[in-house]
PDB file of N, CA, C and O in Angstrom:
ATOM      1  N   MET A   1      92.162 -36.320  23.772  1.00 57.00           N
ATOM      2  CA  MET A   1      91.127 -36.351  22.799  1.00 57.00           C
ATOM      3  C   MET A   1      91.819 -36.056  21.424  1.00 57.00           C
ATOM      4  O   MET A   1      92.410 -35.020  21.256  1.00 57.00           O
ATOM      5  N   SER A   2      91.694 -36.994  20.534  1.00 63.00           N
ATOM      6  CA  SER A   2      92.336 -36.845  19.236  1.00 63.00           C
ATOM      7  C   SER A   2      91.377 -36.896  18.072  1.00 63.00           C
ATOM      8  O   SER A   2      91.794 -36.995  16.932  1.00 63.00           O
ATOM      9  N   ASP A   3      90.155 -36.896  18.303  1.00 80.00           N
ATOM     10  CA  ASP A   3      89.156 -36.961  17.182  1.00 80.00           C
ATOM     11  C   ASP A   3      89.266 -35.618  16.380  1.00 80.00           C
ATOM     12  O   ASP A   3      89.249 -34.575  16.950  1.00 80.00           O
ATOM     13  N   PHE A   4      89.313 -35.839  15.066  1.00 88.00           N
ATOM     14  CA  PHE A   4      89.355 -34.742  14.198  1.00 88.00           C
ATOM     15  C   PHE A   4      87.880 -34.443  13.829  1.00 88.00           C
ATOM     16  O   PHE A   4      87.299 -35.273  13.096  1.00 88.00           O
ATOM     17  N   TRP A   5      87.354 -33.316  14.268  1.00 90.00           N
ATOM     18  CA  TRP A   5      85.933 -33.064  13.992  1.00 90.00           C
ATOM     19  C   TRP A   5      85.694 -31.609  13.430  1.00 90.00           C
ATOM     20  O   TRP A   5      84.612 -31.362  12.978  1.00 90.00           O
ATOM     21  N   LEU A   6      86.745 -30.761  13.484  1.00 94.00           N
ATOM     22  CA  LEU A   6      86.503 -29.367  13.061  1.00 94.00           C
ATOM     23  C   LEU A   6      87.327 -29.171  11.742  1.00 94.00           C
ATOM     24  O   LEU A   6      88.516 -28.891  11.898  1.00 94.00           O
ATOM     25  N   GLY A   7      86.791 -29.414  10.663  1.00 93.00           N
ATOM     26  CA  GLY A   7      87.420 -29.218   9.422  1.00 93.00           C
ATOM     27  C   GLY A   7      87.603 -27.807   8.906  1.00 93.00           C
ATOM     28  O   GLY A   7      88.507 -27.435   8.194  1.00 93.00           O
ATOM     29  N   SER A   8      86.590 -27.042   9.288  1.00 96.00           N
ATOM     30  CA  SER A   8      86.537 -25.610   8.849  1.00 96.00           C
ATOM     31  C   SER A   8      85.475 -24.865   9.634  1.00 96.00           C
ATOM     32  O   SER A   8      84.523 -25.415  10.189  1.00 96.00           O
ATOM     33  N   LEU A   9      85.701 -23.527   9.714  1.00 97.00           N
ATOM     34  CA  LEU A   9      84.674 -22.649  10.289  1.00 97.00           C
ATOM     35  C   LEU A   9      83.707 -22.201   9.281  1.00 97.00           C
ATOM     36  O   LEU A   9      82.704 -21.462   9.503  1.00 97.00           O
ATOM     37  N   VAL A  10      83.898 -22.483   8.033  1.00 96.00           N
ATOM     38  CA  VAL A  10      83.062 -21.988   6.909  1.00 96.00           C
ATOM     39  C   VAL A  10      81.804 -22.811   6.878  1.00 96.00           C
ATOM     40  O   VAL A  10      81.847 -24.013   6.830  1.00 96.00           O
ATOM     41  N   THR A  11      80.647 -22.083   6.904  1.00 96.00           N
ATOM     42  CA  THR A  11      79.330 -22.734   6.781  1.00 96.00           C
ATOM     43  C   THR A  11      78.559 -22.023   5.667  1.00 96.00           C
ATOM     44  O   THR A  11      78.865 -20.977   5.310  1.00 96.00           O
ATOM     45  N   ASP A  12      77.438 -22.736   5.221  1.00 95.00           N
ATOM     46  CA  ASP A  12      76.667 -22.245   4.143  1.00 95.00           C
ATOM     47  C   ASP A  12      75.754 -21.147   4.602  1.00 95.00           C
ATOM     48  O   ASP A  12      75.353 -20.254   3.802  1.00 95.00           O
ATOM     49  N   THR A  13      75.232 -21.226   5.803  1.00 95.00           N
ATOM     50  CA  THR A  13      74.169 -20.309   6.299  1.00 95.00           C
ATOM     51  C   THR A  13      74.470 -19.837   7.781  1.00 95.00           C
ATOM     52  O   THR A  13      75.278 -20.519   8.396  1.00 95.00           O
ATOM     53  N   PRO A  14      73.876 -18.707   8.129  1.00 96.00           N
ATOM     54  CA  PRO A  14      73.991 -18.388   9.517  1.00 96.00           C
ATOM     55  C   PRO A  14      73.497 -19.370  10.482  1.00 96.00           C
ATOM     56  O   PRO A  14      74.073 -19.635  11.572  1.00 96.00           O
ATOM     57  N   GLN A  15      72.413 -20.077  10.089  1.00 97.00           N
ATOM     58  CA  GLN A  15      71.873 -21.177  11.020  1.00 97.00           C
ATOM     59  C   GLN A  15      72.896 -22.284  11.189  1.00 97.00           C
ATOM     60  O   GLN A  15      73.134 -22.751  12.351  1.00 97.00           O
ATOM     61  N   ALA A  16      73.556 -22.701  10.168  1.00 97.00           N
ATOM     62  CA  ALA A  16      74.651 -23.781  10.263  1.00 97.00           C
ATOM     63  C   ALA A  16      75.794 -23.182  11.059  1.00 97.00           C
ATOM     64  O   ALA A  16      76.424 -23.852  11.866  1.00 97.00           O
ATOM     65  N   GLY A  17      76.023 -21.885  10.961  1.00 97.00           N
ATOM     66  CA  GLY A  17      77.182 -21.212  11.755  1.00 97.00           C
ATOM     67  C   GLY A  17      76.734 -21.250  13.276  1.00 97.00           C
ATOM     68  O   GLY A  17      77.620 -21.480  14.076  1.00 97.00           O
ATOM     69  N   PHE A  18      75.543 -20.942  13.542  1.00 98.00           N
ATOM     70  CA  PHE A  18      75.102 -20.966  14.905  1.00 98.00           C
ATOM     71  C   PHE A  18      75.149 -22.386  15.524  1.00 98.00           C
ATOM     72  O   PHE A  18      75.668 -22.541  16.658  1.00 98.00           O
ATOM     73  N   GLU A  19      74.730 -23.337  14.711  1.00 98.00           N
ATOM     74  CA  GLU A  19      74.873 -24.690  15.204  1.00 98.00           C
ATOM     75  C   GLU A  19      76.276 -25.198  15.442  1.00 98.00           C
ATOM     76  O   GLU A  19      76.632 -25.883  16.407  1.00 98.00           O
ATOM     77  N   LEU A  20      77.185 -24.747  14.547  1.00 98.00           N
ATOM     78  CA  LEU A  20      78.670 -24.993  14.774  1.00 98.00           C
ATOM     79  C   LEU A  20      79.138 -24.238  16.089  1.00 98.00           C
ATOM     80  O   LEU A  20      79.881 -24.813  16.785  1.00 98.00           O
ATOM     81  N   ALA A  21      78.655 -22.989  16.323  1.00 98.00           N
ATOM     82  CA  ALA A  21      79.052 -22.377  17.535  1.00 98.00           C
ATOM     83  C   ALA A  21      78.655 -23.146  18.723  1.00 98.00           C
ATOM     84  O   ALA A  21      79.397 -23.147  19.761  1.00 98.00           O
ATOM     85  N   ILE A  22      77.454 -23.791  18.681  1.00 98.00           N
ATOM     86  CA  ILE A  22      76.995 -24.585  19.797  1.00 98.00           C
ATOM     87  C   ILE A  22      77.922 -25.755  19.953  1.00 98.00           C
ATOM     88  O   ILE A  22      78.346 -26.153  21.077  1.00 98.00           O
ATOM     89  N   LYS A  23      78.261 -26.374  18.823  1.00 97.00           N
ATOM     90  CA  LYS A  23      79.072 -27.561  18.846  1.00 97.00           C
ATOM     91  C   LYS A  23      80.489 -27.224  19.472  1.00 97.00           C
ATOM     92  O   LYS A  23      81.049 -27.901  20.310  1.00 97.00           O
ATOM     93  N   LEU A  24      81.019 -26.079  19.003  1.00 97.00           N
ATOM     94  CA  LEU A  24      82.314 -25.597  19.543  1.00 97.00           C
ATOM     95  C   LEU A  24      82.210 -25.462  21.125  1.00 97.00           C
ATOM     96  O   LEU A  24      83.175 -25.887  21.817  1.00 97.00           O
ATOM     97  N   SER A  25      81.163 -24.866  21.503  1.00 97.00           N
ATOM     98  CA  SER A  25      81.038 -24.601  22.989  1.00 97.00           C
ATOM     99  C   SER A  25      80.931 -25.965  23.752  1.00 97.00           C
ATOM    100  O   SER A  25      81.570 -26.084  24.762  1.00 97.00           O
ATOM    101  N   ARG A  26      80.159 -26.896  23.202  1.00 96.00           N
ATOM    102  CA  ARG A  26      79.995 -28.167  23.876  1.00 96.00           C
ATOM    103  C   ARG A  26      81.400 -28.915  23.897  1.00 96.00           C
ATOM    104  O   ARG A  26      81.690 -29.643  24.872  1.00 96.00           O
ATOM    105  N   MET A  27      82.063 -28.810  22.767  1.00 96.00           N
ATOM    106  CA  MET A  27      83.357 -29.507  22.688  1.00 96.00           C
ATOM    107  C   MET A  27      84.355 -28.895  23.628  1.00 96.00           C
ATOM    108  O   MET A  27      85.210 -29.645  24.219  1.00 96.00           O
ATOM    109  N   GLY A  28      84.273 -27.588  23.791  1.00 96.00           N
ATOM    110  CA  GLY A  28      85.189 -27.003  24.759  1.00 96.00           C
ATOM    111  C   GLY A  28      84.953 -27.465  26.189  1.00 96.00           C
ATOM    112  O   GLY A  28      85.895 -27.749  26.881  1.00 96.00           O
ATOM    113  N   VAL A  29      83.736 -27.689  26.556  1.00 96.00           N
ATOM    114  CA  VAL A  29      83.372 -28.355  27.857  1.00 96.00           C
ATOM    115  C   VAL A  29      83.906 -29.784  27.891  1.00 96.00           C
ATOM    116  O   VAL A  29      84.509 -30.243  28.878  1.00 96.00           O
ATOM    117  N   LYS A  30      83.719 -30.512  26.810  1.00 95.00           N
ATOM    118  CA  LYS A  30      84.159 -31.975  26.736  1.00 95.00           C
ATOM    119  C   LYS A  30      85.675 -32.022  26.878  1.00 95.00           C
ATOM    120  O   LYS A  30      86.275 -32.924  27.499  1.00 95.00           O
ATOM    121  N   TYR A  31      86.375 -31.125  26.260  1.00 94.00           N
ATOM    122  CA  TYR A  31      87.906 -31.142  26.328  1.00 94.00           C
ATOM    123  C   TYR A  31      88.360 -30.702  27.708  1.00 94.00           C
ATOM    124  O   TYR A  31      89.347 -31.213  28.192  1.00 94.00           O
ATOM    125  N   THR A  32      87.640 -29.742  28.335  1.00 96.00           N
ATOM    126  CA  THR A  32      87.999 -29.243  29.628  1.00 96.00           C
ATOM    127  C   THR A  32      87.673 -30.354  30.699  1.00 96.00           C
ATOM    128  O   THR A  32      88.442 -30.492  31.580  1.00 96.00           O
ATOM    129  N   GLN A  33      86.530 -31.053  30.567  1.00 96.00           N
ATOM    130  CA  GLN A  33      86.164 -32.084  31.504  1.00 96.00           C
ATOM    131  C   GLN A  33      85.885 -33.330  30.708  1.00 96.00           C
ATOM    132  O   GLN A  33      84.697 -33.540  30.287  1.00 96.00           O
ATOM    133  N   PRO A  34      86.926 -34.148  30.433  1.00 96.00           N
ATOM    134  CA  PRO A  34      86.637 -35.302  29.634  1.00 96.00           C
ATOM    135  C   PRO A  34      85.851 -36.448  30.118  1.00 96.00           C
ATOM    136  O   PRO A  34      85.420 -37.340  29.460  1.00 96.00           O
ATOM    137  N   SER A  35      85.507 -36.466  31.511  1.00 97.00           N
ATOM    138  CA  SER A  35      84.806 -37.462  32.054  1.00 97.00           C
ATOM    139  C   SER A  35      83.256 -37.228  31.896  1.00 97.00           C
ATOM    140  O   SER A  35      82.643 -36.220  32.451  1.00 97.00           O
ATOM    141  N   ALA A  36      82.639 -38.037  31.077  1.00 97.00           N
ATOM    142  CA  ALA A  36      81.219 -37.950  30.810  1.00 97.00           C
ATOM    143  C   ALA A  36      80.407 -38.115  32.144  1.00 97.00           C
ATOM    144  O   ALA A  36      79.418 -37.493  32.364  1.00 97.00           O
ATOM    145  N   GLU A  37      80.993 -38.908  32.979  1.00 98.00           N
ATOM    146  CA  GLU A  37      80.296 -39.226  34.300  1.00 98.00           C
ATOM    147  C   GLU A  37      80.241 -37.894  35.139  1.00 98.00           C
ATOM    148  O   GLU A  37      79.242 -37.544  35.681  1.00 98.00           O
ATOM    149  N   VAL A  38      81.332 -37.167  35.201  1.00 97.00           N
ATOM    150  CA  VAL A  38      81.387 -35.924  35.924  1.00 97.00           C
ATOM    151  C   VAL A  38      80.438 -34.924  35.283  1.00 97.00           C
ATOM    152  O   VAL A  38      79.694 -34.199  35.978  1.00 97.00           O
ATOM    153  N   ARG A  39      80.543 -34.775  33.939  1.00 96.00           N
ATOM    154  CA  ARG A  39      79.652 -33.821  33.226  1.00 96.00           C
ATOM    155  C   ARG A  39      78.180 -34.084  33.487  1.00 96.00           C
ATOM    156  O   ARG A  39      77.385 -33.321  33.783  1.00 96.00           O
ATOM    157  N   ASP A  40      77.847 -35.387  33.428  1.00 96.00           N
ATOM    158  CA  ASP A  40      76.402 -35.849  33.713  1.00 96.00           C
ATOM    159  C   ASP A  40      76.022 -35.470  35.119  1.00 96.00           C
ATOM    160  O   ASP A  40      74.861 -35.031  35.424  1.00 96.00           O
ATOM    161  N   ARG A  41      76.899 -35.655  36.077  1.00 96.00           N
ATOM    162  CA  ARG A  41      76.595 -35.371  37.447  1.00 96.00           C
ATOM    163  C   ARG A  41      76.406 -33.836  37.784  1.00 96.00           C
ATOM    164  O   ARG A  41      75.614 -33.443  38.470  1.00 96.00           O
ATOM    165  N   LEU A  42      77.210 -33.039  37.056  1.00 95.00           N
ATOM    166  CA  LEU A  42      77.106 -31.582  37.213  1.00 95.00           C
ATOM    167  C   LEU A  42      75.994 -30.937  36.497  1.00 95.00           C
ATOM    168  O   LEU A  42      75.548 -29.869  36.894  1.00 95.00           O
ATOM    169  N   ARG A  43      75.558 -31.565  35.425  1.00 94.00           N
ATOM    170  CA  ARG A  43      74.542 -30.926  34.563  1.00 94.00           C
ATOM    171  C   ARG A  43      73.308 -30.410  35.331  1.00 94.00           C
ATOM    172  O   ARG A  43      72.879 -29.366  35.086  1.00 94.00           O
ATOM    173  N   PRO A  44      72.664 -31.214  36.259  1.00 93.00           N
ATOM    174  CA  PRO A  44      71.461 -30.720  36.941  1.00 93.00           C
ATOM    175  C   PRO A  44      71.760 -29.438  37.838  1.00 93.00           C
ATOM    176  O   PRO A  44      70.965 -28.580  37.902  1.00 93.00           O
ATOM    177  N   GLN A  45      73.000 -29.314  38.293  1.00 93.00           N
ATOM    178  CA  GLN A  45      73.345 -28.102  39.056  1.00 93.00           C
ATOM    179  C   GLN A  45      73.274 -26.816  38.208  1.00 93.00           C
ATOM    180  O   GLN A  45      72.724 -25.884  38.500  1.00 93.00           O
ATOM    181  N   TYR A  46      74.073 -26.913  37.027  1.00 91.00           N
ATOM    182  CA  TYR A  46      74.110 -25.707  36.265  1.00 91.00           C
ATOM    183  C   TYR A  46      72.967 -25.510  35.348  1.00 91.00           C
ATOM    184  O   TYR A  46      72.720 -24.430  34.963  1.00 91.00           O
ATOM    185  N   GLY A  47      72.187 -26.622  35.069  1.00 92.00           N
ATOM    186  CA  GLY A  47      70.960 -26.476  34.304  1.00 92.00           C
ATOM    187  C   GLY A  47      69.973 -25.644  34.952  1.00 92.00           C
ATOM    188  O   GLY A  47      68.932 -25.225  34.420  1.00 92.00           O
ATOM    189  N   GLU A  48      69.963 -25.426  36.312  1.00 95.00           N
ATOM    190  CA  GLU A  48      68.978 -24.803  37.084  1.00 95.00           C
ATOM    191  C   GLU A  48      69.547 -23.402  37.589  1.00 95.00           C
ATOM    192  O   GLU A  48      68.883 -22.710  38.347  1.00 95.00           O
ATOM    193  N   ASP A  49      70.781 -23.053  37.107  1.00 96.00           N
ATOM    194  CA  ASP A  49      71.466 -21.834  37.613  1.00 96.00           C
ATOM    195  C   ASP A  49      71.424 -20.755  36.462  1.00 96.00           C
ATOM    196  O   ASP A  49      72.124 -20.958  35.456  1.00 96.00           O
ATOM    197  N   ALA A  50      70.671 -19.704  36.736  1.00 97.00           N
ATOM    198  CA  ALA A  50      70.571 -18.657  35.652  1.00 97.00           C
ATOM    199  C   ALA A  50      71.927 -18.075  35.312  1.00 97.00           C
ATOM    200  O   ALA A  50      72.179 -17.824  34.098  1.00 97.00           O
ATOM    201  N   THR A  51      72.756 -17.865  36.319  1.00 97.00           N
ATOM    202  CA  THR A  51      74.052 -17.321  36.017  1.00 97.00           C
ATOM    203  C   THR A  51      74.879 -18.212  35.073  1.00 97.00           C
ATOM    204  O   THR A  51      75.577 -17.781  34.190  1.00 97.00           O
ATOM    205  N   ALA A  52      74.876 -19.497  35.375  1.00 95.00           N
ATOM    206  CA  ALA A  52      75.664 -20.509  34.564  1.00 95.00           C
ATOM    207  C   ALA A  52      75.061 -20.527  33.175  1.00 95.00           C
ATOM    208  O   ALA A  52      75.795 -20.566  32.177  1.00 95.00           O
ATOM    209  N   LEU A  53      73.727 -20.518  33.117  1.00 95.00           N
ATOM    210  CA  LEU A  53      73.049 -20.526  31.707  1.00 95.00           C
ATOM    211  C   LEU A  53      73.465 -19.292  30.970  1.00 95.00           C
ATOM    212  O   LEU A  53      73.767 -19.349  29.627  1.00 95.00           O
ATOM    213  N   ILE A  54      73.487 -18.199  31.500  1.00 97.00           N
ATOM    214  CA  ILE A  54      73.817 -16.836  30.853  1.00 97.00           C
ATOM    215  C   ILE A  54      75.285 -17.001  30.432  1.00 97.00           C
ATOM    216  O   ILE A  54      75.686 -16.635  29.242  1.00 97.00           O
ATOM    217  N   ALA A  55      76.255 -17.519  31.302  1.00 96.00           N
ATOM    218  CA  ALA A  55      77.598 -17.642  30.894  1.00 96.00           C
ATOM    219  C   ALA A  55      77.812 -18.612  29.796  1.00 96.00           C
ATOM    220  O   ALA A  55      78.572 -18.352  28.836  1.00 96.00           O
ATOM    221  N   SER A  56      76.918 -19.647  29.659  1.00 96.00           N
ATOM    222  CA  SER A  56      77.018 -20.580  28.557  1.00 96.00           C
ATOM    223  C   SER A  56      76.563 -19.896  27.299  1.00 96.00           C
ATOM    224  O   SER A  56      77.163 -20.075  26.225  1.00 96.00           O
ATOM    225  N   SER A  57      75.543 -19.089  27.385  1.00 97.00           N
ATOM    226  CA  SER A  57      75.050 -18.272  26.196  1.00 97.00           C
ATOM    227  C   SER A  57      76.108 -17.330  25.741  1.00 97.00           C
ATOM    228  O   SER A  57      76.289 -17.137  24.484  1.00 97.00           O
ATOM    229  N   GLN A  58      76.878 -16.737  26.657  1.00 98.00           N
ATOM    230  CA  GLN A  58      77.978 -15.873  26.233  1.00 98.00           C
ATOM    231  C   GLN A  58      79.027 -16.565  25.449  1.00 98.00           C
ATOM    232  O   GLN A  58      79.593 -16.067  24.494  1.00 98.00           O
ATOM    233  N   VAL A  59      79.412 -17.761  25.885  1.00 98.00           N
ATOM    234  CA  VAL A  59      80.369 -18.577  25.200  1.00 98.00           C
ATOM    235  C   VAL A  59      79.945 -18.904  23.711  1.00 98.00           C
ATOM    236  O   VAL A  59      80.659 -18.767  22.744  1.00 98.00           O
ATOM    237  N   VAL A  60      78.631 -19.279  23.627  1.00 98.00           N
ATOM    238  CA  VAL A  60      78.051 -19.598  22.317  1.00 98.00           C
ATOM    239  C   VAL A  60      78.062 -18.367  21.421  1.00 98.00           C
ATOM    240  O   VAL A  60      78.495 -18.340  20.279  1.00 98.00           O
ATOM    241  N   ALA A  61      77.720 -17.184  22.053  1.00 98.00           N
ATOM    242  CA  ALA A  61      77.758 -15.964  21.240  1.00 98.00           C
ATOM    243  C   ALA A  61      79.112 -15.581  20.753  1.00 98.00           C
ATOM    244  O   ALA A  61      79.294 -15.112  19.625  1.00 98.00           O
ATOM    245  N   THR A  62      80.075 -15.777  21.616  1.00 98.00           N
ATOM    246  CA  THR A  62      81.444 -15.514  21.191  1.00 98.00           C
ATOM    247  C   THR A  62      81.982 -16.371  20.065  1.00 98.00           C
ATOM    248  O   THR A  62      82.575 -15.956  19.159  1.00 98.00           O
ATOM    249  N   ASN A  63      81.651 -17.687  20.231  1.00 98.00           N
ATOM    250  CA  ASN A  63      81.982 -18.683  19.151  1.00 98.00           C
ATOM    251  C   ASN A  63      81.280 -18.326  17.831  1.00 98.00           C
ATOM    252  O   ASN A  63      81.817 -18.318  16.748  1.00 98.00           O
ATOM    253  N   PHE A  64      79.959 -17.945  17.916  1.00 98.00           N
ATOM    254  CA  PHE A  64      79.194 -17.491  16.823  1.00 98.00           C
ATOM    255  C   PHE A  64      79.810 -16.242  16.112  1.00 98.00           C
ATOM    256  O   PHE A  64      79.900 -16.196  14.903  1.00 98.00           O
ATOM    257  N   GLN A  65      80.217 -15.303  16.876  1.00 97.00           N
ATOM    258  CA  GLN A  65      80.884 -14.121  16.399  1.00 97.00           C
ATOM    259  C   GLN A  65      82.176 -14.492  15.585  1.00 97.00           C
ATOM    260  O   GLN A  65      82.395 -13.957  14.530  1.00 97.00           O
ATOM    261  N   THR A  66      82.891 -15.385  16.147  1.00 97.00           N
ATOM    262  CA  THR A  66      84.136 -15.920  15.323  1.00 97.00           C
ATOM    263  C   THR A  66      83.744 -16.563  14.055  1.00 97.00           C
ATOM    264  O   THR A  66      84.437 -16.296  13.047  1.00 97.00           O
ATOM    265  N   ILE A  67      82.766 -17.384  14.102  1.00 97.00           N
ATOM    266  CA  ILE A  67      82.280 -18.129  12.910  1.00 97.00           C
ATOM    267  C   ILE A  67      81.803 -17.147  11.815  1.00 97.00           C
ATOM    268  O   ILE A  67      82.101 -17.239  10.743  1.00 97.00           O
ATOM    269  N   ALA A  68      80.955 -16.172  12.283  1.00 97.00           N
ATOM    270  CA  ALA A  68      80.396 -15.184  11.426  1.00 97.00           C
ATOM    271  C   ALA A  68      81.530 -14.403  10.716  1.00 97.00           C
ATOM    272  O   ALA A  68      81.460 -14.143   9.548  1.00 97.00           O
ATOM    273  N   ALA A  69      82.527 -14.067  11.515  1.00 97.00           N
ATOM    274  CA  ALA A  69      83.633 -13.353  10.879  1.00 97.00           C
ATOM    275  C   ALA A  69      84.386 -14.237   9.806  1.00 97.00           C
ATOM    276  O   ALA A  69      84.748 -13.752   8.798  1.00 97.00           O
ATOM    277  N   ALA A  70      84.558 -15.487  10.230  1.00 96.00           N
ATOM    278  CA  ALA A  70      85.255 -16.377   9.232  1.00 96.00           C
ATOM    279  C   ALA A  70      84.441 -16.640   7.976  1.00 96.00           C
ATOM    280  O   ALA A  70      84.970 -16.977   6.958  1.00 96.00           O
ATOM    281  N   ASN A  71      83.160 -16.329   8.010  1.00 96.00           N
ATOM    282  CA  ASN A  71      82.284 -16.461   6.902  1.00 96.00           C
ATOM    283  C   ASN A  71      81.976 -15.126   6.215  1.00 96.00           C
ATOM    284  O   ASN A  71      81.016 -15.009   5.386  1.00 96.00           O
ATOM    285  N   ASN A  72      82.773 -14.149   6.470  1.00 93.00           N
ATOM    286  CA  ASN A  72      82.581 -12.799   6.028  1.00 93.00           C
ATOM    287  C   ASN A  72      81.033 -12.373   6.195  1.00 93.00           C
ATOM    288  O   ASN A  72      80.471 -11.847   5.295  1.00 93.00           O
ATOM    289  N   TYR A  73      80.532 -12.779   7.336  1.00 87.00           N
ATOM    290  CA  TYR A  73      79.198 -12.427   7.689  1.00 87.00           C
ATOM    291  C   TYR A  73      78.260 -12.907   6.563  1.00 87.00           C
ATOM    292  O   TYR A  73      77.294 -12.269   6.146  1.00 87.00           O
ATOM    293  N   TRP A  74      78.563 -14.162   6.083  1.00 87.00           N
ATOM    294  CA  TRP A  74      77.821 -14.805   5.057  1.00 87.00           C
ATOM    295  C   TRP A  74      77.802 -14.039   3.755  1.00 87.00           C
ATOM    296  O   TRP A  74      76.804 -13.908   3.088  1.00 87.00           O
ATOM    297  N   ARG A  75      78.918 -13.623   3.435  1.00 76.00           N
ATOM    298  CA  ARG A  75      79.315 -12.979   2.124  1.00 76.00           C
ATOM    299  C   ARG A  75      78.178 -12.100   1.670  1.00 76.00           C
ATOM    300  O   ARG A  75      77.731 -12.128   0.580  1.00 76.00           O
ATOM    301  N   SER A  76      77.866 -11.116   2.536  1.00 69.00           N
ATOM    302  CA  SER A  76      76.785 -10.211   2.244  1.00 69.00           C
ATOM    303  C   SER A  76      77.052  -9.373   1.050  1.00 69.00           C
ATOM    304  O   SER A  76      77.355  -8.892   0.286  1.00 69.00           O
TER     305      SER A  76
END
């Protein structure tokens, strides 16, 4: 995967930062499992698994924490 999509962690707002955290999380999955066919086949399994969904939320939260720090917590 050679697409350049992450130019900066700096965002204008916390909302934009959270959306970037979700994008980072999704791209992490895409880089880990590059086959869209496999991801599509697995999605129904983890989409109904509370443990998997909580783990996904934890990854998003960790990414958001990193982005918030990069933005000096939105220059308070």
